[in-house]
Amino acid sequence: MANYSPYFIAPIFSLILALLLWQLYPSLYSTSYFKWGILFFLCVSGLNVYGTLLAGWSSNSKYALLGSLRAIAQTISYEVSMALVLLFPLFLVGSFSFFEVGESQESIWLSFLMLPVSFIWFVTCVAETNRAPFDFAEGESELVSGFNIEYGSAGFALIFLAEYANILVMSLFSSILFFGGSYMFFFESDIMFMLKILFFAFLFIWVRGSYPRFRYDLLMTLTWKGFLPAALSFLLLIFSLIYFMY
């Protein structure tokens, strides 16, 4: 009883979006860079929700539909705080390029300057990628398997390839934005960059093994009543400092 066209398109669409973000990888050996990479990242990550929506709606299952509706509300909510947190490195560096943001941290990492903001960013990344303890789109105890319940074999594999590709790409951006990318206290190394990405990927797994699943209302309260006011307050403070300095 599924709607076949969107049912088969959804996993492919999710994986394509996840792989598109890897174009922003700022290798030292790249021949070209995205000048507006952060805008491209926001545009593509905003489309991620449509893969989950298509998968849940087209499956024609109550569990799948409930899971996808939860995921949509969660992703849209946390995208607001994620976009606001992204403004902090932009204000300090003055560029939309991931390469220039990483390059500007040659002497000091932005995480040292903005520790609470980097913590908000990481929690937002966990929520954006639907990982535990924020995995409400596929809550096994409530929705059996959530939005992907009707998928098997290749479709199921593509959905999880997209999910883990998103985890690695968010680890990549966390490393660039707050931990200097390939720079490590005046030294430049792609190996160090890889180790930072793997460290953040490990943190995703560590958080999954350490914390139980949140209540859904607490998750939404955290972003709308916690992260959003905090991010706006910090932005106002930085904007005031920049205004009075110049």
Coordinates of C-alpha atoms in Angstrom, one line a residue:
M1 CA 0.0 0.0 0.0
A2 CA 3.0 2.3 -0.2
N3 CA 3.3 5.2 -2.6
Y4 CA 6.1 3.6 -4.7
S5 CA 7.8 6.6 -6.4
P6 CA 8.5 8.7 -3.2
Y7 CA 9.1 5.5 -1.3
F8 CA 12.1 4.5 -3.5
I9 CA 13.2 8.1 -4.0
A10 CA 13.5 9.0 -0.3
P11 CA 16.6 6.9 0.6
I12 CA 18.5 7.9 -2.6
F13 CA 17.6 11.6 -2.0
S14 CA 18.9 11.4 1.6
L15 CA 22.2 9.8 0.6
I16 CA 22.7 12.4 -2.3
L17 CA 22.2 15.3 0.2
A18 CA 24.7 13.7 2.7
L19 CA 27.3 13.2 0.0
L20 CA 26.8 16.8 -1.4
L21 CA 28.0 18.2 1.9
W22 CA 31.4 16.5 1.4
Q23 CA 32.1 18.9 -1.4
L24 CA 32.9 21.4 1.4
Y25 CA 35.8 19.4 2.7
P26 CA 38.7 21.9 2.9
S27 CA 41.7 19.7 2.0
L28 CA 45.1 21.4 1.7
Y29 CA 45.3 19.8 -1.7
S30 CA 42.0 21.0 -3.2
T31 CA 42.1 22.9 -6.5
S32 CA 39.1 25.0 -5.6
Y33 CA 37.1 26.1 -2.6
F34 CA 33.5 27.2 -2.0
K35 CA 33.6 30.9 -1.2
W36 CA 30.1 30.7 0.2
G37 CA 30.5 27.3 1.8
I38 CA 28.6 28.0 5.0
L39 CA 25.5 29.2 3.0
F40 CA 25.7 26.1 0.9
F41 CA 25.8 24.0 4.1
L42 CA 22.7 25.7 5.5
C43 CA 20.8 25.2 2.2
V44 CA 21.6 21.5 1.9
S45 CA 21.1 20.7 5.6
G46 CA 17.7 22.4 5.4
L47 CA 16.7 19.9 2.6
N48 CA 17.6 16.9 4.8
V49 CA 14.2 16.9 6.4
Y50 CA 12.5 16.1 3.1
G51 CA 14.1 12.7 2.9
T52 CA 12.7 11.7 6.3
L53 CA 9.3 13.3 5.4
L54 CA 9.1 11.3 2.1
A55 CA 10.2 8.1 3.7
G56 CA 7.6 8.4 6.5
W57 CA 4.7 9.6 4.5
S58 CA 5.1 7.3 1.5
S59 CA 5.4 4.1 3.6
N60 CA 1.7 4.3 4.4
S61 CA 2.3 3.2 8.0
K62 CA 1.2 5.0 11.2
Y63 CA 4.5 4.3 12.9
A64 CA 6.5 5.7 10.0
L65 CA 4.3 8.8 9.7
L66 CA 4.6 9.5 13.5
G67 CA 8.4 9.1 13.3
S68 CA 8.7 11.4 10.3
L69 CA 6.5 14.1 11.9
R70 CA 8.6 14.0 15.1
A71 CA 11.8 14.2 13.0
I72 CA 10.5 17.2 11.0
A73 CA 9.6 19.2 14.1
Q74 CA 12.9 18.3 15.8
T75 CA 15.1 19.1 12.8
I76 CA 13.4 22.4 12.0
S77 CA 13.6 23.5 15.6
Y78 CA 17.3 22.7 16.0
E79 CA 18.1 24.3 12.6
V80 CA 17.2 27.7 14.1
S81 CA 19.7 27.4 16.9
M82 CA 22.3 25.8 14.6
A83 CA 22.1 28.8 12.2
L84 CA 22.4 31.3 15.1
V85 CA 25.5 29.4 16.4
L86 CA 27.1 29.5 13.0
L87 CA 26.9 33.3 13.1
F88 CA 29.6 33.4 15.9
P89 CA 32.5 32.2 13.8
L90 CA 31.2 34.3 10.9
F91 CA 31.3 37.4 13.1
L92 CA 34.8 36.7 14.4
V93 CA 36.3 35.6 11.1
G94 CA 34.3 37.7 8.6
S95 CA 34.0 35.0 5.9
F96 CA 31.6 32.4 4.6
S97 CA 34.3 30.0 3.5
F98 CA 35.1 27.0 5.7
F99 CA 38.7 27.1 4.5
E100 CA 39.2 30.7 5.7
V101 CA 37.4 29.9 9.1
G102 CA 39.8 27.0 9.7
E103 CA 42.8 29.1 8.5
S104 CA 42.0 31.9 10.9
Q105 CA 42.5 29.6 13.9
E106 CA 46.1 29.1 13.3
S107 CA 47.1 30.5 16.7
I108 CA 44.0 29.9 18.9
W109 CA 40.9 27.8 18.4
L110 CA 37.5 29.4 18.6
S111 CA 36.3 26.8 21.1
F112 CA 38.7 28.4 23.7
L113 CA 37.0 31.8 23.0
M114 CA 33.4 30.5 22.9
L115 CA 33.2 27.3 25.1
P116 CA 29.4 27.5 25.8
V117 CA 28.7 28.2 22.1
S118 CA 30.7 25.2 21.0
F119 CA 28.8 23.0 23.5
I120 CA 25.5 24.2 22.1
W121 CA 26.8 23.5 18.6
F122 CA 27.7 19.9 19.5
V123 CA 24.3 19.2 21.2
T124 CA 22.5 20.7 18.2
C125 CA 24.5 18.5 15.8
V126 CA 23.5 15.4 17.8
A127 CA 19.8 16.5 17.5
E128 CA 20.1 17.4 13.8
T129 CA 21.5 13.9 13.0
N130 CA 18.7 12.2 15.0
R131 CA 21.2 10.4 17.2
A132 CA 20.6 9.1 20.8
P133 CA 19.6 10.6 23.2
F134 CA 17.6 12.6 20.6
D135 CA 16.6 9.7 18.3
F136 CA 12.8 10.3 18.4
A137 CA 12.4 9.6 14.6
E138 CA 13.2 6.0 15.3
G139 CA 12.3 5.4 18.9
E140 CA 12.2 1.6 19.2
S141 CA 10.3 1.5 22.4
E142 CA 7.5 3.7 21.0
L143 CA 7.5 3.5 17.2
V144 CA 9.0 0.1 16.6
S145 CA 11.6 1.6 14.2
G146 CA 10.1 5.0 13.3
F147 CA 10.2 6.4 9.8
N148 CA 12.2 3.5 8.3
I149 CA 10.1 0.7 9.6
E150 CA 8.8 -0.4 6.1
Y151 CA 12.3 -0.4 4.5
G152 CA 14.5 -3.4 4.0
S153 CA 17.6 -4.5 2.1
A154 CA 18.9 -1.7 -0.2
G155 CA 16.5 1.1 1.0
F156 CA 17.4 0.5 4.7
A157 CA 21.1 0.4 3.8
L158 CA 20.9 3.7 1.9
I159 CA 19.1 5.4 4.8
F160 CA 21.7 4.3 7.3
L161 CA 24.6 5.2 4.9
A162 CA 23.1 8.7 4.8
E163 CA 22.7 8.9 8.6
Y164 CA 26.3 7.9 9.2
A165 CA 27.6 10.1 6.4
N166 CA 25.8 13.0 8.1
I167 CA 27.5 12.1 11.5
L168 CA 30.9 12.2 9.8
V169 CA 30.2 15.5 8.0
M170 CA 28.9 17.2 11.2
S171 CA 32.1 16.0 12.9
L172 CA 34.1 17.6 10.0
F173 CA 32.3 20.9 10.4
S174 CA 32.6 20.9 14.2
S175 CA 36.4 20.4 13.7
I176 CA 36.7 23.3 11.2
L177 CA 34.4 25.8 13.0
F178 CA 35.7 25.4 16.6
F179 CA 38.9 23.4 16.6
G180 CA 41.0 24.9 13.9
G181 CA 40.4 22.4 11.0
S182 CA 43.9 21.2 9.8
Y183 CA 45.7 23.8 12.1
M184 CA 47.1 22.8 15.4
F185 CA 48.9 25.7 17.2
F186 CA 50.9 27.0 14.2
F187 CA 51.3 23.5 12.7
E188 CA 49.3 22.4 9.6
S189 CA 48.5 18.7 9.1
D190 CA 45.8 16.7 7.3
I191 CA 46.4 13.7 9.7
M192 CA 45.6 16.0 12.7
F193 CA 42.4 17.0 10.9
M194 CA 41.4 13.4 10.4
L195 CA 42.1 12.7 14.1
K196 CA 39.8 15.6 15.2
I197 CA 37.0 14.3 12.9
L198 CA 37.3 10.8 14.3
F199 CA 37.3 12.2 17.9
F200 CA 33.9 14.0 17.2
A201 CA 32.6 10.8 15.6
F202 CA 33.6 8.9 18.7
L203 CA 31.8 11.5 20.8
F204 CA 28.5 10.8 18.9
I205 CA 28.9 7.1 19.8
W206 CA 29.9 7.9 23.4
V207 CA 26.9 10.1 24.0
R208 CA 24.7 7.3 22.6
G209 CA 26.1 4.8 25.1
S210 CA 26.0 7.2 28.0
Y211 CA 22.5 8.8 28.1
P212 CA 18.9 7.5 28.0
R213 CA 16.4 8.9 25.5
F214 CA 15.0 12.3 26.4
R215 CA 11.3 13.0 26.7
Y216 CA 10.1 14.7 23.5
D217 CA 8.7 17.8 25.2
L218 CA 12.0 18.2 27.1
L219 CA 13.9 18.1 23.7
M220 CA 11.7 20.9 22.3
T221 CA 12.0 22.9 25.5
L222 CA 15.8 22.6 25.4
T223 CA 16.0 24.3 22.0
W224 CA 13.2 26.9 22.2
K225 CA 13.7 27.9 25.9
G226 CA 17.4 27.1 26.4
F227 CA 19.6 27.2 23.3
L228 CA 17.7 29.9 21.4
P229 CA 17.7 32.6 24.1
A230 CA 21.3 31.7 25.0
A231 CA 22.5 32.0 21.4
L232 CA 20.6 35.3 20.9
S233 CA 22.1 36.7 24.2
F234 CA 25.7 35.7 23.1
L235 CA 25.1 37.2 19.7
L236 CA 23.9 40.5 21.2
L237 CA 27.0 40.6 23.4
I238 CA 29.4 39.9 20.5
F239 CA 27.6 42.5 18.3
S240 CA 27.9 45.1 21.1
L241 CA 31.6 44.4 21.6
I242 CA 32.3 44.7 17.8
Y243 CA 30.2 47.9 17.6
F244 CA 32.1 49.6 20.5
M245 CA 35.5 48.4 19.3
Y246 CA 35.1 49.9 15.8

